């Protein structure tokens, strides 16, 4: 979150229009513009823990992280600037939540890259805040409307679930593999043998399917799950509860909030942050693993076959092996051995 995104650059073209507005920023906030945009007052609501870390360092309690916004989040804001994410159901969940709290007559702005599908904001908000495009630059669209009608929002109605090997997986908009188990996770699960013991950390836990599947055939494992996404944290907690499995689920930017050491770290790490390709989280996952693994502990991850992880694994652990692969995915295993520096 350093250089401004194209969406923020478009927003800056209109900065003079907001100097007297009380603005709530929400959506896919990938830079710190909300902390330095000139307004009468600025607040932030984000579902992404790593975005909150950056913004809260500059905005304090005016930046909030969580699954849903409430009246205290909005304060006396009369303007919404919403950064459109790549996931349409996620956008709908967030917008219906926030617009149900905004006073009628509020100014509603939506900005996003065209390739993210920002155009669909017009149809999505037509009943509540008809939008007009007011700018188009940097391959982005910038839209404005006024809230004419508050939508009804019930968080519970947005929950969904599916079955996997007789387990119930709870999901929410914005959670990875919301509609079913993805191919990469299936391959990783195929390598986890029964009777695994010890402490296991699932980084980027999504809906919690990796952890609950492991716990079902290895009930002696002690689970910790973490994710940057508030919907993923909520979904994993619900998945554990639905399957009567114990475990701790925390919001964490990779290892930022993780304490202690583990016998195994498992992950299907992301290689995107929003629309941008980014291997930062995966590299942090690999390089930081040795500080959170016991001697003889292992990191086991699944990744697209074209991603160059072997060099980073060898640089960090001094070893790696491919224990399963398909045409698209590989499962890598690296073990902490004596002499490995815990950087």
mmCIF file of C-alpha atoms in Angstrom:
data_model
loop_
_atom_site.group_PDB
_atom_site.id
_atom_site.type_symbol
_atom_site.label_atom_id
_atom_site.label_comp_id
_atom_site.label_asym_id
_atom_site.label_seq_id
_atom_site.Cartn_x
_atom_site.Cartn_y
_atom_site.Cartn_z
ATOM 1 C CA UNK A 1 0.000 0.000 0.000
ATOM 2 C CA UNK A 2 2.404 2.687 -1.180
ATOM 3 C CA UNK A 3 1.856 3.901 -4.742
ATOM 4 C CA UNK A 4 -1.663 5.059 -5.486
ATOM 5 C CA UNK A 5 -3.920 2.715 -7.398
ATOM 6 C CA UNK A 6 -5.478 3.864 -10.689
ATOM 7 C CA UNK A 7 -8.808 4.256 -8.873
ATOM 8 C CA UNK A 8 -7.239 6.621 -6.327
ATOM 9 C CA UNK A 9 -5.565 8.615 -9.076
ATOM 10 C CA UNK A 10 -8.964 9.159 -10.685
ATOM 11 C CA UNK A 11 -10.407 10.167 -7.329
ATOM 12 C CA UNK A 12 -7.617 12.736 -6.855
ATOM 13 C CA UNK A 13 -8.784 14.486 -10.026
ATOM 14 C CA UNK A 14 -11.919 15.414 -8.057
ATOM 15 C CA UNK A 15 -10.329 16.171 -4.689
ATOM 16 C CA UNK A 16 -11.683 19.736 -4.555
ATOM 17 C CA UNK A 17 -15.228 18.379 -4.516
ATOM 18 C CA UNK A 18 -14.790 16.696 -1.121
ATOM 19 C CA UNK A 19 -13.178 19.338 1.097
ATOM 20 C CA UNK A 20 -16.463 19.977 2.949
ATOM 21 C CA UNK A 21 -17.736 16.379 2.895
ATOM 22 C CA UNK A 22 -17.768 13.910 5.792
ATOM 23 C CA UNK A 23 -16.575 10.823 3.960
ATOM 24 C CA UNK A 24 -16.693 7.109 4.681
ATOM 25 C CA UNK A 25 -14.187 5.187 2.545
ATOM 26 C CA UNK A 26 -14.916 1.495 2.020
ATOM 27 C CA UNK A 27 -14.307 -1.381 -0.374
ATOM 28 C CA UNK A 28 -11.003 -2.449 -1.910
ATOM 29 C CA UNK A 29 -8.719 0.104 -0.226
ATOM 30 C CA UNK A 30 -5.244 -0.748 -1.491
ATOM 31 C CA UNK A 31 -3.420 2.486 -0.681
ATOM 32 C CA UNK A 32 -3.388 5.164 1.999
ATOM 33 C CA UNK A 33 -5.226 7.892 0.089
ATOM 34 C CA UNK A 34 -8.132 7.890 2.606
ATOM 35 C CA UNK A 35 -5.655 8.936 5.322
ATOM 36 C CA UNK A 36 -4.462 11.994 3.402
ATOM 37 C CA UNK A 37 -7.463 12.988 1.272
ATOM 38 C CA UNK A 38 -8.641 16.470 2.242
ATOM 39 C CA UNK A 39 -12.178 16.288 3.651
ATOM 40 C CA UNK A 40 -14.166 17.791 6.528
ATOM 41 C CA UNK A 41 -13.859 14.354 8.182
ATOM 42 C CA UNK A 42 -12.780 10.922 6.999
ATOM 43 C CA UNK A 43 -13.562 7.435 8.232
ATOM 44 C CA UNK A 44 -12.709 3.995 6.861
ATOM 45 C CA UNK A 45 -14.374 0.613 7.003
ATOM 46 C CA UNK A 46 -12.495 -2.342 5.533
ATOM 47 C CA UNK A 47 -12.856 -6.110 5.595
ATOM 48 C CA UNK A 48 -9.128 -6.566 4.917
ATOM 49 C CA UNK A 49 -6.858 -6.671 7.968
ATOM 50 C CA UNK A 50 -3.693 -5.666 6.083
ATOM 51 C CA UNK A 51 -5.423 -2.598 4.654
ATOM 52 C CA UNK A 52 -6.648 -1.687 8.147
ATOM 53 C CA UNK A 53 -3.108 -2.019 9.560
ATOM 54 C CA UNK A 54 -1.812 0.662 7.198
ATOM 55 C CA UNK A 55 -4.762 3.030 7.519
ATOM 56 C CA UNK A 56 -5.232 2.728 11.282
ATOM 57 C CA UNK A 57 -1.583 3.660 11.817
ATOM 58 C CA UNK A 58 -2.446 7.056 10.315
ATOM 59 C CA UNK A 59 -6.134 7.417 11.195
ATOM 60 C CA UNK A 60 -6.424 5.683 14.572
ATOM 61 C CA UNK A 61 -9.970 4.763 15.537
ATOM 62 C CA UNK A 62 -11.369 6.438 12.420
ATOM 63 C CA UNK A 63 -10.258 3.308 10.535
ATOM 64 C CA UNK A 64 -12.234 0.191 11.428
ATOM 65 C CA UNK A 65 -11.876 -3.449 10.417
ATOM 66 C CA UNK A 66 -14.666 -6.001 10.534
ATOM 67 C CA UNK A 67 -17.248 -8.041 8.704
ATOM 68 C CA UNK A 68 -19.970 -5.387 8.844
ATOM 69 C CA UNK A 69 -20.189 -1.673 9.470
ATOM 70 C CA UNK A 70 -22.562 -0.305 12.103
ATOM 71 C CA UNK A 71 -23.864 3.125 13.071
ATOM 72 C CA UNK A 72 -20.722 3.904 15.077
ATOM 73 C CA UNK A 73 -18.593 3.151 12.006
ATOM 74 C CA UNK A 74 -20.390 5.788 9.957
ATOM 75 C CA UNK A 75 -20.639 8.462 12.628
ATOM 76 C CA UNK A 76 -22.036 11.568 10.909
ATOM 77 C CA UNK A 77 -20.735 10.736 7.420
ATOM 78 C CA UNK A 78 -22.832 12.107 4.567
ATOM 79 C CA UNK A 79 -20.709 10.780 1.693
ATOM 80 C CA UNK A 80 -19.578 7.288 0.704
ATOM 81 C CA UNK A 81 -16.565 6.665 -1.530
ATOM 82 C CA UNK A 82 -16.603 2.982 -2.397
ATOM 83 C CA UNK A 83 -13.674 1.268 -4.118
ATOM 84 C CA UNK A 84 -15.108 -1.522 -6.238
ATOM 85 C CA UNK A 85 -13.524 -4.982 -5.632
ATOM 86 C CA UNK A 86 -13.128 -7.727 -8.225
ATOM 87 C CA UNK A 87 -15.741 -9.883 -6.466
ATOM 88 C CA UNK A 88 -19.297 -8.726 -7.263
ATOM 89 C CA UNK A 89 -21.073 -10.583 -4.387
ATOM 90 C CA UNK A 90 -18.543 -9.044 -1.987
ATOM 91 C CA UNK A 91 -19.368 -5.570 -3.342
ATOM 92 C CA UNK A 92 -23.092 -6.211 -2.995
ATOM 93 C CA UNK A 93 -22.734 -7.398 0.613
ATOM 94 C CA UNK A 94 -20.671 -4.363 1.597
ATOM 95 C CA UNK A 95 -22.790 -1.802 -0.247
ATOM 96 C CA UNK A 96 -26.112 -3.113 1.048
ATOM 97 C CA UNK A 97 -24.675 -3.077 4.575
ATOM 98 C CA UNK A 98 -23.341 0.480 4.348
ATOM 99 C CA UNK A 99 -26.260 1.983 2.415
ATOM 100 C CA UNK A 100 -28.707 0.568 4.968
ATOM 101 C CA UNK A 101 -26.998 2.890 7.484
ATOM 102 C CA UNK A 102 -26.390 6.020 5.373
ATOM 103 C CA UNK A 103 -28.987 8.801 5.646
ATOM 104 C CA UNK A 104 -31.210 9.331 2.626
ATOM 105 C CA UNK A 105 -29.748 12.113 0.495
ATOM 106 C CA UNK A 106 -26.152 11.036 1.071
ATOM 107 C CA UNK A 107 -23.731 11.332 -1.836
ATOM 108 C CA UNK A 108 -22.651 7.930 -3.123
ATOM 109 C CA UNK A 109 -19.473 7.599 -5.186
ATOM 110 C CA UNK A 110 -18.190 4.353 -6.695
ATOM 111 C CA UNK A 111 -14.754 4.084 -8.323
ATOM 112 C CA UNK A 112 -13.009 1.076 -9.796
ATOM 113 C CA UNK A 113 -11.117 -0.417 -12.692
ATOM 114 C CA UNK A 114 -13.187 -1.366 -15.718
ATOM 115 C CA UNK A 115 -11.767 -4.890 -15.716
ATOM 116 C CA UNK A 116 -13.130 -5.384 -12.189
ATOM 117 C CA UNK A 117 -16.668 -5.036 -13.496
ATOM 118 C CA UNK A 118 -17.323 -1.638 -11.894
ATOM 119 C CA UNK A 119 -19.937 -0.955 -14.564
ATOM 120 C CA UNK A 120 -22.271 -3.374 -12.794
ATOM 121 C CA UNK A 121 -22.526 -0.886 -9.914
ATOM 122 C CA UNK A 122 -25.106 1.015 -11.991
ATOM 123 C CA UNK A 123 -27.460 -1.940 -12.116
ATOM 124 C CA UNK A 124 -26.750 -3.036 -8.542
ATOM 125 C CA UNK A 125 -27.604 0.351 -7.051
ATOM 126 C CA UNK A 126 -30.338 1.410 -9.492
ATOM 127 C CA UNK A 127 -33.136 0.881 -6.933
ATOM 128 C CA UNK A 128 -31.373 2.733 -4.130
ATOM 129 C CA UNK A 129 -28.974 5.292 -5.596
ATOM 130 C CA UNK A 130 -29.123 5.685 -9.392
ATOM 131 C CA UNK A 131 -25.588 6.303 -10.601
ATOM 132 C CA UNK A 132 -24.167 8.434 -13.401
ATOM 133 C CA UNK A 133 -20.623 8.130 -14.700
ATOM 134 C CA UNK A 134 -18.807 11.384 -13.996
ATOM 135 C CA UNK A 135 -15.291 10.473 -15.102
ATOM 136 C CA UNK A 136 -13.383 7.840 -17.045
ATOM 137 C CA UNK A 137 -9.597 7.690 -16.856
ATOM 138 C CA UNK A 138 -6.782 5.255 -16.119
ATOM 139 C CA UNK A 139 -9.094 2.477 -17.363
ATOM 140 C CA UNK A 140 -11.390 3.235 -14.439
ATOM 141 C CA UNK A 141 -14.943 4.431 -14.071
ATOM 142 C CA UNK A 142 -16.057 6.980 -11.465
ATOM 143 C CA UNK A 143 -19.763 7.154 -10.643
ATOM 144 C CA UNK A 144 -21.972 9.390 -8.512
ATOM 145 C CA UNK A 145 -25.507 9.173 -7.212
ATOM 146 C CA UNK A 146 -27.629 10.222 -4.227
ATOM 147 C CA UNK A 147 -29.165 7.739 -1.867
ATOM 148 C CA UNK A 148 -32.913 7.769 -2.483
ATOM 149 C CA UNK A 149 -33.881 4.649 -0.521
ATOM 150 C CA UNK A 150 -32.102 2.635 2.158
ATOM 151 C CA UNK A 151 -31.847 -1.096 1.400
ATOM 152 C CA UNK A 152 -32.757 -3.656 4.033
ATOM 153 C CA UNK A 153 -29.726 -5.568 5.269
ATOM 154 C CA UNK A 154 -29.733 -8.769 7.297
ATOM 155 C CA UNK A 155 -26.260 -10.249 7.716
ATOM 156 C CA UNK A 156 -27.663 -13.727 8.402
ATOM 157 C CA UNK A 157 -29.344 -13.933 4.992
ATOM 158 C CA UNK A 158 -25.955 -13.733 3.254
ATOM 159 C CA UNK A 159 -24.579 -16.933 4.749
ATOM 160 C CA UNK A 160 -24.308 -20.026 2.559
ATOM 161 C CA UNK A 161 -22.921 -23.520 3.015
ATOM 162 C CA UNK A 162 -21.898 -26.626 1.109
ATOM 163 C CA UNK A 163 -21.001 -30.196 2.002
ATOM 164 C CA UNK A 164 -17.532 -31.696 1.670
ATOM 165 C CA UNK A 165 -16.899 -35.273 2.789
ATOM 166 C CA UNK A 166 -19.856 -35.148 5.205
ATOM 167 C CA UNK A 167 -18.649 -31.851 6.653
ATOM 168 C CA UNK A 168 -20.543 -28.565 6.542
ATOM 169 C CA UNK A 169 -18.533 -25.659 5.133
ATOM 170 C CA UNK A 170 -19.929 -22.210 5.944
ATOM 171 C CA UNK A 171 -19.256 -19.367 3.529
ATOM 172 C CA UNK A 172 -19.868 -15.668 2.917
ATOM 173 C CA UNK A 173 -19.412 -13.323 -0.070
ATOM 174 C CA UNK A 174 -15.741 -12.582 -0.579
ATOM 175 C CA UNK A 175 -14.489 -15.878 0.859
ATOM 176 C CA UNK A 176 -12.148 -17.869 -1.383
ATOM 177 C CA UNK A 177 -13.859 -20.913 -2.964
ATOM 178 C CA UNK A 178 -17.206 -19.749 -1.661
ATOM 179 C CA UNK A 179 -19.170 -22.199 -3.807
ATOM 180 C CA UNK A 180 -17.067 -25.320 -3.325
ATOM 181 C CA UNK A 181 -13.597 -26.670 -2.731
ATOM 182 C CA UNK A 182 -11.067 -25.458 -5.295
ATOM 183 C CA UNK A 183 -8.762 -27.781 -7.211
ATOM 184 C CA UNK A 184 -5.560 -26.629 -5.495
ATOM 185 C CA UNK A 185 -6.945 -27.195 -2.004
ATOM 186 C CA UNK A 186 -8.166 -30.652 -3.039
ATOM 187 C CA UNK A 187 -4.618 -31.542 -4.102
ATOM 188 C CA UNK A 188 -3.159 -30.251 -0.839
ATOM 189 C CA UNK A 189 -5.742 -32.194 1.178
ATOM 190 C CA UNK A 190 -4.811 -35.386 -0.669
ATOM 191 C CA UNK A 191 -1.328 -35.182 0.867
ATOM 192 C CA UNK A 192 -2.468 -34.841 4.485
ATOM 193 C CA UNK A 193 -2.351 -38.265 6.065
ATOM 194 C CA UNK A 194 -4.485 -39.552 8.926
ATOM 195 C CA UNK A 195 -3.199 -39.498 12.508
ATOM 196 C CA UNK A 196 -1.346 -36.198 12.104
ATOM 197 C CA UNK A 197 -0.517 -34.796 15.549
ATOM 198 C CA UNK A 198 0.719 -31.572 17.079
ATOM 199 C CA UNK A 199 -0.020 -27.924 16.494
ATOM 200 C CA UNK A 200 -1.116 -26.944 12.976
ATOM 201 C CA UNK A 201 -1.428 -23.412 11.595
ATOM 202 C CA UNK A 202 -3.625 -22.786 8.529
ATOM 203 C CA UNK A 203 -2.577 -19.482 6.948
ATOM 204 C CA UNK A 204 -5.123 -17.905 4.603
ATOM 205 C CA UNK A 205 -7.768 -20.235 5.960
ATOM 206 C CA UNK A 206 -10.687 -19.075 3.808
ATOM 207 C CA UNK A 207 -13.779 -20.997 4.859
ATOM 208 C CA UNK A 208 -11.710 -23.358 7.031
ATOM 209 C CA UNK A 209 -12.062 -26.426 4.847
ATOM 210 C CA UNK A 210 -8.385 -27.464 5.050
ATOM 211 C CA UNK A 211 -8.375 -27.328 8.839
ATOM 212 C CA UNK A 212 -11.659 -29.155 9.435
ATOM 213 C CA UNK A 213 -10.772 -31.887 6.935
ATOM 214 C CA UNK A 214 -7.452 -32.435 8.685
ATOM 215 C CA UNK A 215 -9.120 -32.450 12.105
ATOM 216 C CA UNK A 216 -11.732 -34.991 11.030
ATOM 217 C CA UNK A 217 -9.147 -37.675 10.261
ATOM 218 C CA UNK A 218 -6.583 -36.442 12.799
ATOM 219 C CA UNK A 219 -8.578 -35.426 15.885
ATOM 220 C CA UNK A 220 -5.461 -34.916 18.028
ATOM 221 C CA UNK A 221 -4.279 -31.879 16.062
ATOM 222 C CA UNK A 222 -4.494 -28.481 17.738
ATOM 223 C CA UNK A 223 -5.641 -25.926 15.198
ATOM 224 C CA UNK A 224 -4.945 -22.239 14.677
ATOM 225 C CA UNK A 225 -6.416 -20.555 11.600
ATOM 226 C CA UNK A 226 -5.723 -17.050 10.297
ATOM 227 C CA UNK A 227 -6.707 -14.836 7.388
ATOM 228 C CA UNK A 228 -6.676 -11.133 6.477
ATOM 229 C CA UNK A 229 -10.300 -11.289 5.335
ATOM 230 C CA UNK A 230 -13.044 -10.606 7.887
ATOM 231 C CA UNK A 231 -15.543 -12.770 5.945
ATOM 232 C CA UNK A 232 -13.000 -15.628 5.946
ATOM 233 C CA UNK A 233 -12.397 -15.303 9.698
ATOM 234 C CA UNK A 234 -16.150 -15.357 10.340
ATOM 235 C CA UNK A 235 -16.692 -18.266 7.938
ATOM 236 C CA UNK A 236 -13.890 -20.355 9.458
ATOM 237 C CA UNK A 237 -15.270 -19.840 12.949
ATOM 238 C CA UNK A 238 -18.705 -20.905 11.730
ATOM 239 C CA UNK A 239 -17.266 -23.935 9.899
ATOM 240 C CA UNK A 240 -15.439 -25.114 13.016
ATOM 241 C CA UNK A 241 -18.593 -24.696 15.110
ATOM 242 C CA UNK A 242 -20.798 -26.462 12.558
ATOM 243 C CA UNK A 243 -18.513 -29.494 12.646
ATOM 244 C CA UNK A 244 -17.917 -29.386 16.422
ATOM 245 C CA UNK A 245 -14.176 -28.890 15.976
ATOM 246 C CA UNK A 246 -12.112 -26.802 18.359
ATOM 247 C CA UNK A 247 -9.626 -24.254 17.100
ATOM 248 C CA UNK A 248 -8.538 -20.632 17.321
ATOM 249 C CA UNK A 249 -9.326 -18.327 14.392
ATOM 250 C CA UNK A 250 -7.646 -14.926 14.227
ATOM 251 C CA UNK A 251 -7.353 -11.986 11.862
ATOM 252 C CA UNK A 252 -3.709 -11.691 10.846
ATOM 253 C CA UNK A 253 -1.598 -10.327 8.017
ATOM 254 C CA UNK A 254 0.275 -13.589 7.414
ATOM 255 C CA UNK A 255 2.065 -13.976 10.786
ATOM 256 C CA UNK A 256 1.534 -10.470 12.181
ATOM 257 C CA UNK A 257 -0.797 -11.622 14.984
ATOM 258 C CA UNK A 258 0.438 -15.233 15.265
ATOM 259 C CA UNK A 259 2.253 -16.302 18.421
ATOM 260 C CA UNK A 260 4.098 -19.504 19.267
ATOM 261 C CA UNK A 261 5.498 -22.351 17.193
ATOM 262 C CA UNK A 262 3.814 -25.113 15.266
ATOM 263 C CA UNK A 263 4.564 -28.575 13.981
ATOM 264 C CA UNK A 264 2.995 -27.884 10.604
ATOM 265 C CA UNK A 265 1.930 -24.831 8.620
ATOM 266 C CA UNK A 266 -0.447 -25.429 5.725
ATOM 267 C CA UNK A 267 -1.639 -22.914 3.152
ATOM 268 C CA UNK A 268 -3.106 -22.308 -0.257
ATOM 269 C CA UNK A 269 -1.579 -18.814 -0.457
ATOM 270 C CA UNK A 270 -3.055 -16.085 -2.652
ATOM 271 C CA UNK A 271 -1.058 -14.539 -5.446
ATOM 272 C CA UNK A 272 -3.352 -11.556 -5.982
ATOM 273 C CA UNK A 273 -4.169 -8.505 -3.871
ATOM 274 C CA UNK A 274 -7.398 -7.314 -5.394
ATOM 275 C CA UNK A 275 -6.829 -7.244 -9.145
ATOM 276 C CA UNK A 276 -3.051 -6.929 -8.888
ATOM 277 C CA UNK A 277 -0.738 -9.938 -9.084
ATOM 278 C CA UNK A 278 1.237 -9.994 -5.853
ATOM 279 C CA UNK A 279 3.476 -12.696 -4.402
ATOM 280 C CA UNK A 280 4.224 -10.630 -1.287
ATOM 281 C CA UNK A 281 1.952 -12.634 1.023
ATOM 282 C CA UNK A 282 3.256 -15.974 -0.262
ATOM 283 C CA UNK A 283 6.880 -14.880 0.129
ATOM 284 C CA UNK A 284 6.148 -13.613 3.663
ATOM 285 C CA UNK A 285 4.486 -16.954 4.369
ATOM 286 C CA UNK A 286 7.571 -18.915 3.261
ATOM 287 C CA UNK A 287 10.264 -16.677 4.719
ATOM 288 C CA UNK A 288 8.513 -16.243 8.054
ATOM 289 C CA UNK A 289 7.614 -19.912 8.481
ATOM 290 C CA UNK A 290 10.881 -20.955 10.103
ATOM 291 C CA UNK A 291 10.243 -18.539 12.987
ATOM 292 C CA UNK A 292 6.921 -20.247 13.671
ATOM 293 C CA UNK A 293 7.899 -23.893 13.232
ATOM 294 C CA UNK A 294 9.418 -26.291 15.730
ATOM 295 C CA UNK A 295 12.579 -28.189 14.810
ATOM 296 C CA UNK A 296 11.475 -30.855 12.330
ATOM 297 C CA UNK A 297 8.294 -28.903 11.622
ATOM 298 C CA UNK A 298 7.145 -28.496 8.052
ATOM 299 C CA UNK A 299 5.580 -25.981 5.712
ATOM 300 C CA UNK A 300 3.206 -27.529 3.186
ATOM 301 C CA UNK A 301 1.694 -25.307 0.503
ATOM 302 C CA UNK A 302 -0.085 -25.679 -2.801
ATOM 303 C CA UNK A 303 0.616 -23.262 -5.632
ATOM 304 C CA UNK A 304 0.073 -22.789 -9.335
ATOM 305 C CA UNK A 305 2.830 -24.711 -11.068
ATOM 306 C CA UNK A 306 4.133 -21.630 -12.908
ATOM 307 C CA UNK A 307 4.914 -19.696 -9.699
ATOM 308 C CA UNK A 308 8.612 -19.695 -8.809
ATOM 309 C CA UNK A 309 8.462 -20.815 -5.182
ATOM 310 C CA UNK A 310 11.224 -23.487 -5.138
ATOM 311 C CA UNK A 311 14.020 -20.881 -5.018
ATOM 312 C CA UNK A 312 12.401 -19.079 -2.073
ATOM 313 C CA UNK A 313 11.828 -22.384 -0.256
ATOM 314 C CA UNK A 314 15.439 -23.465 -0.782
ATOM 315 C CA UNK A 315 16.752 -20.055 0.241
ATOM 316 C CA UNK A 316 14.677 -20.180 3.446
ATOM 317 C CA UNK A 317 14.720 -23.853 4.459
ATOM 318 C CA UNK A 318 17.627 -25.254 2.467
ATOM 319 C CA UNK A 319 15.284 -27.913 1.100
ATOM 320 C CA UNK A 320 11.980 -28.582 -0.632
ATOM 321 C CA UNK A 321 10.214 -31.462 -2.339
ATOM 322 C CA UNK A 322 7.194 -31.706 -4.593
ATOM 323 C CA UNK A 323 4.893 -34.272 -2.995
ATOM 324 C CA UNK A 324 1.956 -33.994 -5.409
ATOM 325 C CA UNK A 325 1.290 -32.288 -8.697
ATOM 326 C CA UNK A 326 -1.108 -31.918 -11.595
ATOM 327 C CA UNK A 327 -0.785 -29.952 -14.802
ATOM 328 C CA UNK A 328 -1.795 -26.780 -12.934
ATOM 329 C CA UNK A 329 -0.710 -27.212 -9.307
ATOM 330 C CA UNK A 330 2.149 -28.450 -7.162
ATOM 331 C CA UNK A 331 2.243 -29.211 -3.447
ATOM 332 C CA UNK A 332 5.569 -28.227 -1.871
ATOM 333 C CA UNK A 333 6.950 -29.499 1.432
ATOM 334 C CA UNK A 334 9.894 -27.962 3.295
ATOM 335 C CA UNK A 335 11.195 -29.047 6.714
ATOM 336 C CA UNK A 336 13.040 -27.061 9.397
ATOM 337 C CA UNK A 337 16.418 -28.729 9.890
ATOM 338 C CA UNK A 338 19.322 -27.888 12.168
ATOM 339 C CA UNK A 339 21.344 -24.960 10.945
ATOM 340 C CA UNK A 340 18.376 -23.140 9.400
ATOM 341 C CA UNK A 341 18.458 -19.460 10.422
ATOM 342 C CA UNK A 342 15.201 -18.305 11.987
ATOM 343 C CA UNK A 343 15.259 -14.841 10.501
#
